[in-house]
Coordinates of C-alpha atoms in Angstrom, one line a residue:
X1 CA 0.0 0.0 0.0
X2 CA 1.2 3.7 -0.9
X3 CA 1.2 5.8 2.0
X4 CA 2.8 9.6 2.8
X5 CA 0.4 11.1 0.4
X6 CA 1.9 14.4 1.1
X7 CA 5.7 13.3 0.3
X8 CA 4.3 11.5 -3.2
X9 CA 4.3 13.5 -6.3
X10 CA 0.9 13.3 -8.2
X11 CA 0.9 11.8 -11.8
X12 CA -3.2 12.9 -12.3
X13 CA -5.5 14.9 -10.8
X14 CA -9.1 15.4 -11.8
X15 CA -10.6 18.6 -10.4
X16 CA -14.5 19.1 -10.9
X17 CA -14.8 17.0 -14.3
X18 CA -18.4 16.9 -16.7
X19 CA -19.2 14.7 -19.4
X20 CA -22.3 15.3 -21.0
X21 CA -23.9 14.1 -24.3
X22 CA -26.5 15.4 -26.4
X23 CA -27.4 18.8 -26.0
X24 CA -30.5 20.9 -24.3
X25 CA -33.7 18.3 -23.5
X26 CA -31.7 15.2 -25.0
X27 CA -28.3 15.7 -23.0
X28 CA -27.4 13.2 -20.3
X29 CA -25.0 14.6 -17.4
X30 CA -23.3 11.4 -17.4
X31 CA -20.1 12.6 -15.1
X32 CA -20.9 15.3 -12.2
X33 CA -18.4 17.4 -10.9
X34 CA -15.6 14.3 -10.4
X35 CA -13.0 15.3 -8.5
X36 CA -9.8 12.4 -7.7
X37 CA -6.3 12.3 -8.0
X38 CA -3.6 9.2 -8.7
X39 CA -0.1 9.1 -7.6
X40 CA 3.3 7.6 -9.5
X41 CA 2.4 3.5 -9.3
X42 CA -0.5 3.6 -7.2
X43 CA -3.4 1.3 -8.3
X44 CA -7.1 3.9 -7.6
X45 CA -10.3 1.8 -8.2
X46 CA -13.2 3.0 -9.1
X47 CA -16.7 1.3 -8.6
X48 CA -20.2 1.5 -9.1
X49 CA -23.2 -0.3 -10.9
X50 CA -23.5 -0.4 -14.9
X51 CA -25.0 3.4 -16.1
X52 CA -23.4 5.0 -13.2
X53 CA -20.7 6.9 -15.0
X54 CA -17.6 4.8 -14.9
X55 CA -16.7 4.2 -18.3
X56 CA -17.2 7.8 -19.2
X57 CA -15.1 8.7 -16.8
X58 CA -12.2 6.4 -18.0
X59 CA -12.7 7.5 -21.5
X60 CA -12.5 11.4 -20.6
X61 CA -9.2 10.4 -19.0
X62 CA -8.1 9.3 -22.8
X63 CA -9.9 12.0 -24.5
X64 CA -12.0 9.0 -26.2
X65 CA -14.8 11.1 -25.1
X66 CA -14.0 15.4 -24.6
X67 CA -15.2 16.9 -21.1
X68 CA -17.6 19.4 -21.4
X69 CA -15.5 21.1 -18.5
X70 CA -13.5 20.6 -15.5
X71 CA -9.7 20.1 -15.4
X72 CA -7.8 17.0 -15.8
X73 CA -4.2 17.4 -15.1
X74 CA -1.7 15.0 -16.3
X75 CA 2.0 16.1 -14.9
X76 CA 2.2 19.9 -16.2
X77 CA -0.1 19.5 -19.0
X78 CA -4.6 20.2 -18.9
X79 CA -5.5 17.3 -21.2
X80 CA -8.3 18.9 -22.0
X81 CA -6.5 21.7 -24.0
X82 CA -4.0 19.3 -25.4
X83 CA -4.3 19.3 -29.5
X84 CA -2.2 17.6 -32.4
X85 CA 1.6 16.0 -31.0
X86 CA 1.1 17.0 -27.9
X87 CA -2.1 15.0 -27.7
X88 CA -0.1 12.1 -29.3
X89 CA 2.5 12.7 -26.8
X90 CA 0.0 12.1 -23.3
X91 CA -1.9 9.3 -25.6
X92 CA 2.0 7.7 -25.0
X93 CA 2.1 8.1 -21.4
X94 CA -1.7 7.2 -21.3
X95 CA -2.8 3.8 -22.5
X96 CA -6.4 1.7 -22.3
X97 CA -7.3 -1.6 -21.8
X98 CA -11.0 -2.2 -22.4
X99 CA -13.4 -5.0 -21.2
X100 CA -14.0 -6.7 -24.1
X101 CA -10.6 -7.9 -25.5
X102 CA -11.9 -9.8 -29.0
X103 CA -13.7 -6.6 -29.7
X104 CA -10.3 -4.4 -29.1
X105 CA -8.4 -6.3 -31.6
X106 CA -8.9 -6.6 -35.6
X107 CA -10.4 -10.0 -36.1
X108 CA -8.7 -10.0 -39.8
X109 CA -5.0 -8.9 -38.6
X110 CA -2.5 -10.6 -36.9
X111 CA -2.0 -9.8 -33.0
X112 CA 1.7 -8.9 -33.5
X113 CA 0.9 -6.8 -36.3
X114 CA -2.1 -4.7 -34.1
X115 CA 1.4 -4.0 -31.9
X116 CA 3.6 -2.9 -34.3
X117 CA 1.4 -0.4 -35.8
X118 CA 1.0 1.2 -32.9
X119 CA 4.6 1.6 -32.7
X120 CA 5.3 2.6 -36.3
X121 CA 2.9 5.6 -35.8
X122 CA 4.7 6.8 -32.8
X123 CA 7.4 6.2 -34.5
X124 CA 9.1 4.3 -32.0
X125 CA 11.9 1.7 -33.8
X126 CA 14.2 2.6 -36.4
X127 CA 12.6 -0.5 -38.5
X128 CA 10.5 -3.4 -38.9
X129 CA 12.8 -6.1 -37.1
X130 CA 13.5 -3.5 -34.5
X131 CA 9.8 -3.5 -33.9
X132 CA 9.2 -6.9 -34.4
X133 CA 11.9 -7.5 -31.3
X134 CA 10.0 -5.1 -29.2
X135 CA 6.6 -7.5 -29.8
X136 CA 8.3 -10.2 -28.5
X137 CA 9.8 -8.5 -25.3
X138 CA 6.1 -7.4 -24.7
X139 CA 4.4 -11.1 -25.0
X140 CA 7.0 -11.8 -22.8
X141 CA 6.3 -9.5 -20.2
X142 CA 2.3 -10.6 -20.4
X143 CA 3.6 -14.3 -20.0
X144 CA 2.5 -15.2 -23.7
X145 CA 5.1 -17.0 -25.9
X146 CA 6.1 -14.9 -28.6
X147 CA 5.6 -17.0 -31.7
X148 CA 2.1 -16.2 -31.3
X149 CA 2.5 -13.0 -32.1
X150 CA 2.2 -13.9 -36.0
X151 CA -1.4 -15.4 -35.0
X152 CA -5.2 -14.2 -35.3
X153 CA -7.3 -13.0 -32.5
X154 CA -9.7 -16.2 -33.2
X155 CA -6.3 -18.6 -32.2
X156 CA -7.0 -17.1 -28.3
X157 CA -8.6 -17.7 -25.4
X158 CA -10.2 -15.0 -23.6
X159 CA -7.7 -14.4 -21.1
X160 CA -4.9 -14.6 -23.6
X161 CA -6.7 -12.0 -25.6
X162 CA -7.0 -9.8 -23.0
X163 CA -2.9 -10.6 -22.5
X164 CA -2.3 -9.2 -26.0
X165 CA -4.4 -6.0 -25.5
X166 CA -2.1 -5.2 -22.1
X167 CA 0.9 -5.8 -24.3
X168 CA -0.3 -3.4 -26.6
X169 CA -1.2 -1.2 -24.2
X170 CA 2.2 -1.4 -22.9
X171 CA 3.9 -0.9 -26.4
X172 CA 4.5 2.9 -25.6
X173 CA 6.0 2.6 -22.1
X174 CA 3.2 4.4 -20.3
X175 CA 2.9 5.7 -17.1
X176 CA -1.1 5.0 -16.6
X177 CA -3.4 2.6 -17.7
X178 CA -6.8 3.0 -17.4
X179 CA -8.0 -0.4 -17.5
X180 CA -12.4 -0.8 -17.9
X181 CA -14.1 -3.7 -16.5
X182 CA -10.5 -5.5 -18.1
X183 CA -11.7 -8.8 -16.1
X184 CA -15.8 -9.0 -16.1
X185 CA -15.5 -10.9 -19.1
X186 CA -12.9 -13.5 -17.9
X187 CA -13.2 -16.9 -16.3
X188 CA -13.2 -16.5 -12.1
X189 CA -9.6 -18.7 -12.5
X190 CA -8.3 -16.1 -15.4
X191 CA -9.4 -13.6 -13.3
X192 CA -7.0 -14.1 -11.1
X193 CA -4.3 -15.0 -13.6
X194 CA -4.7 -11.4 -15.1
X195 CA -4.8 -9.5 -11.6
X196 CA -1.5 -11.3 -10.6
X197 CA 0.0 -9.6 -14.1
X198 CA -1.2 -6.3 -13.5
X199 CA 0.6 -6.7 -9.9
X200 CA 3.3 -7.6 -11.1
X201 CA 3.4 -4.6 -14.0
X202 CA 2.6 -2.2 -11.1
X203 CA 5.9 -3.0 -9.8
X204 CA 8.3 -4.1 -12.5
X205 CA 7.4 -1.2 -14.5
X206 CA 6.0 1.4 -11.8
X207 CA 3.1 1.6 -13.8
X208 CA -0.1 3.5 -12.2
X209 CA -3.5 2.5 -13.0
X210 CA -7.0 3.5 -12.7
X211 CA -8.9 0.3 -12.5
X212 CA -12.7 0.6 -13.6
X213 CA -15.0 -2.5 -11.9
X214 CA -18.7 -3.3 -10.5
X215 CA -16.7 -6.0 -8.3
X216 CA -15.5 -4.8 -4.6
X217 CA -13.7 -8.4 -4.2
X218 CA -11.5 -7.5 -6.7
X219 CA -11.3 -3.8 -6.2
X220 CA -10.6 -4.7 -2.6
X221 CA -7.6 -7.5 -4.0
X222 CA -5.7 -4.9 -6.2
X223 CA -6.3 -1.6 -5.2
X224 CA -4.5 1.0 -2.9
X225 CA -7.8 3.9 -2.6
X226 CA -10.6 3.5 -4.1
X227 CA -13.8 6.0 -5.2
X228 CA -17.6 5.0 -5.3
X229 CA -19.4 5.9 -8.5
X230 CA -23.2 6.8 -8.2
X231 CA -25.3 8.3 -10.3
X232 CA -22.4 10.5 -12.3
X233 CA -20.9 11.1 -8.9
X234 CA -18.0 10.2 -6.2
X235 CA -20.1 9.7 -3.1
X236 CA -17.1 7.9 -1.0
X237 CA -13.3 8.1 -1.8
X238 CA -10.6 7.0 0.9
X239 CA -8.0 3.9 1.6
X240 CA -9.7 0.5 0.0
X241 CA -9.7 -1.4 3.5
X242 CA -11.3 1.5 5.0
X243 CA -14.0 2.0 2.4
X244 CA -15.3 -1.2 2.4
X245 CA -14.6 -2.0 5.9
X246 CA -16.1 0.7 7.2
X247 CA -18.6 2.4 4.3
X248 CA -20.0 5.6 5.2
X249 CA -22.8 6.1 2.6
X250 CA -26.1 4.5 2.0
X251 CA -25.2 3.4 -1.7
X252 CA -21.3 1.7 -0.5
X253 CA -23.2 -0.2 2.4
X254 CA -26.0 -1.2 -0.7
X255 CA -22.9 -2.5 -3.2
X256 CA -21.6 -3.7 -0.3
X257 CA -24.9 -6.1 0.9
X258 CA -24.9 -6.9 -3.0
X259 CA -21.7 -9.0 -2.6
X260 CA -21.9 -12.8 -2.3
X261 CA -20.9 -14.7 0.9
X262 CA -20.1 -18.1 0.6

C-alpha cells in the first residue's frame, strides 16, 4: 500500500470533471463534478453499478470522449487543452485496456501486427525487425510466448486476448493505464491470472492504474484507494480497507450487501 500522500508527487489529478452528451432536453450529465487524483504506481479503483458513470469517466481520461468542463491534469499538461503532438505525446504516457478484449483487436489482422502499428505511428523503432523484437519483449512480459504474435485474435482464449491488449497497451512505455471492466469478461480462474499480471506490471514497470469495476472483491484484492461511482458522482473516496470495511454512505453499504458470501 502507498502511504505519505503528502511526500508522493501526483501523476493525475481530476478537479470538478463533466461529461455530457447530447445537447438541451436530449443531454445526459453522465459525469458530475468528479474530483480524484492518482499518484506515481499507485493502483485507484473506481466502482459502481453499470450506467453510473464509470466508463465515461475512464474515457475522458483518454480524450475517447471530450469533457464538457473541469480540469484534468496529467503532470504539467490540462489534457483537455491538449491538441495535435502534444495529444499524441500524453496518448503515449496514457494507455487503455477495455473489457472486451476480441472486440479491441482486428479479427482480420494478426495480433503482432495490431502492436507494431502502434509503434510505427509513434514512430518508435528505427525498422521493422527492431519493432518486431520489441513484440516479443512485450508477450513476454504478459507471459505469452512470442511465436504467437504472428497469429489471429480467433487462435486465443479470452484471457490470452485480454494478454495481448495489455501488451499493446504497454507498447508505448506508459505511465497510466486506465483499465475498464479489463476482467468481467474473464473466467473466475483467469481472473486471477490477469490481476496477478497487473501486480506484477505495477511494480516491475512502476506503472499506475485506474482500474474501472462493479466487483468490490476484486477492487478490494488490487487496489490501494478507491472512489464509489453513483449516479455520475464520487459519493465515498478514501484507503480501499477503509472504504469497504467501514462504508460511510447509503449506496457503498448497498454495493456492499450486493456482494456474495459463501
Amino acid at each position: 500500500m502507498i502511504s505519505n500522500e503528502s511526500k508522493v508527487k501526483t501523476l493525475l489529478k481530476v478537479d470538478g470533471l463533466n461529461v455530457i452528451y447530447g445537447h438541451k432536453k436530449e443531454a445526459v450529465h453522465a459525469v458530475k463534478d468528479v474530483s480524484f487524483y492518482i499518484k506515481p504506481g499507485e493502483i485507484f479503483g473506481l466502482v459502481g453499478e453499470s450506467g453510473c458513470g464509470k466508463s465515461s469517466l475512464g474515457k475522458a481520461m483518454v480524450r475517447l470522449v471530450d469533457p464538457a468542463s473541469g480540469r484534468i491534469g496529467f503532470k504539467e499538461a490540462n489534457v483537455a487543452q491538449l491538441k495535435g503532438r502534444a495529444l499524441q505525446e500524453y496518448r503515449r504516457e496514457v494507455q487503455m485496456v477495455f473489457q472486451d478484449p476480441y472486440g479491441s483487436l482486428n479479427p482480420r489482422m494478426k495480433v503482432g501486427h495490431a502492436i507494431t502499428d502502434v509503434l510505427t505511428v509513434h514512430r518508435i523503432g528505427k525498422n521493422m525487425e527492431e519493432r518486431r523484437e520489441r513484440v516479443t519483449e512485450l508477450f513476454e512480459a504478459v507471459g505469452l510466448e512470442p511465436d504467437w504474435a504472428w497469429r489471429y485474435p480467433h487462435e486465443f482464449s479470452g484471457g490470452q486476448r485480454q494478454r495481448i491488449c495489455i501488451a499493446r497497451a504497454l507498447a508505448l512505455n506508459p505511465d497510466l493505464l486506465v483499465a475498464d471492466e479489463p476482467v468481467s469478461a474473464l473466467d473466475v480462474s483467469v481472473q486471477a491470472e490477469i490481476l496477478h499480471l497487473l501486480k506484477e506490471l505495477r511494480i516491475t514497470r512502476q506503472l499506475a492504474f485506474l482500474f474501472i469495476s462493479h466487483d468490490l472483491a476484486v477492487v478490494r484484492n488490487l487496489c490501494d484507494r478507491v472512489a464509489v461511482m453513483y449516479n455520475g458522482e464520487i459519493v465515498e473516496m478514501g484507503d480501499v480497507s477503509k472504504v469497504i470495511d467501514h462504508p460511510q454512505h447509503e449506496y457503498t453499504r448497498t454495493l456492499l450487501a450486493a456482494v456474495p458470501s459463501f
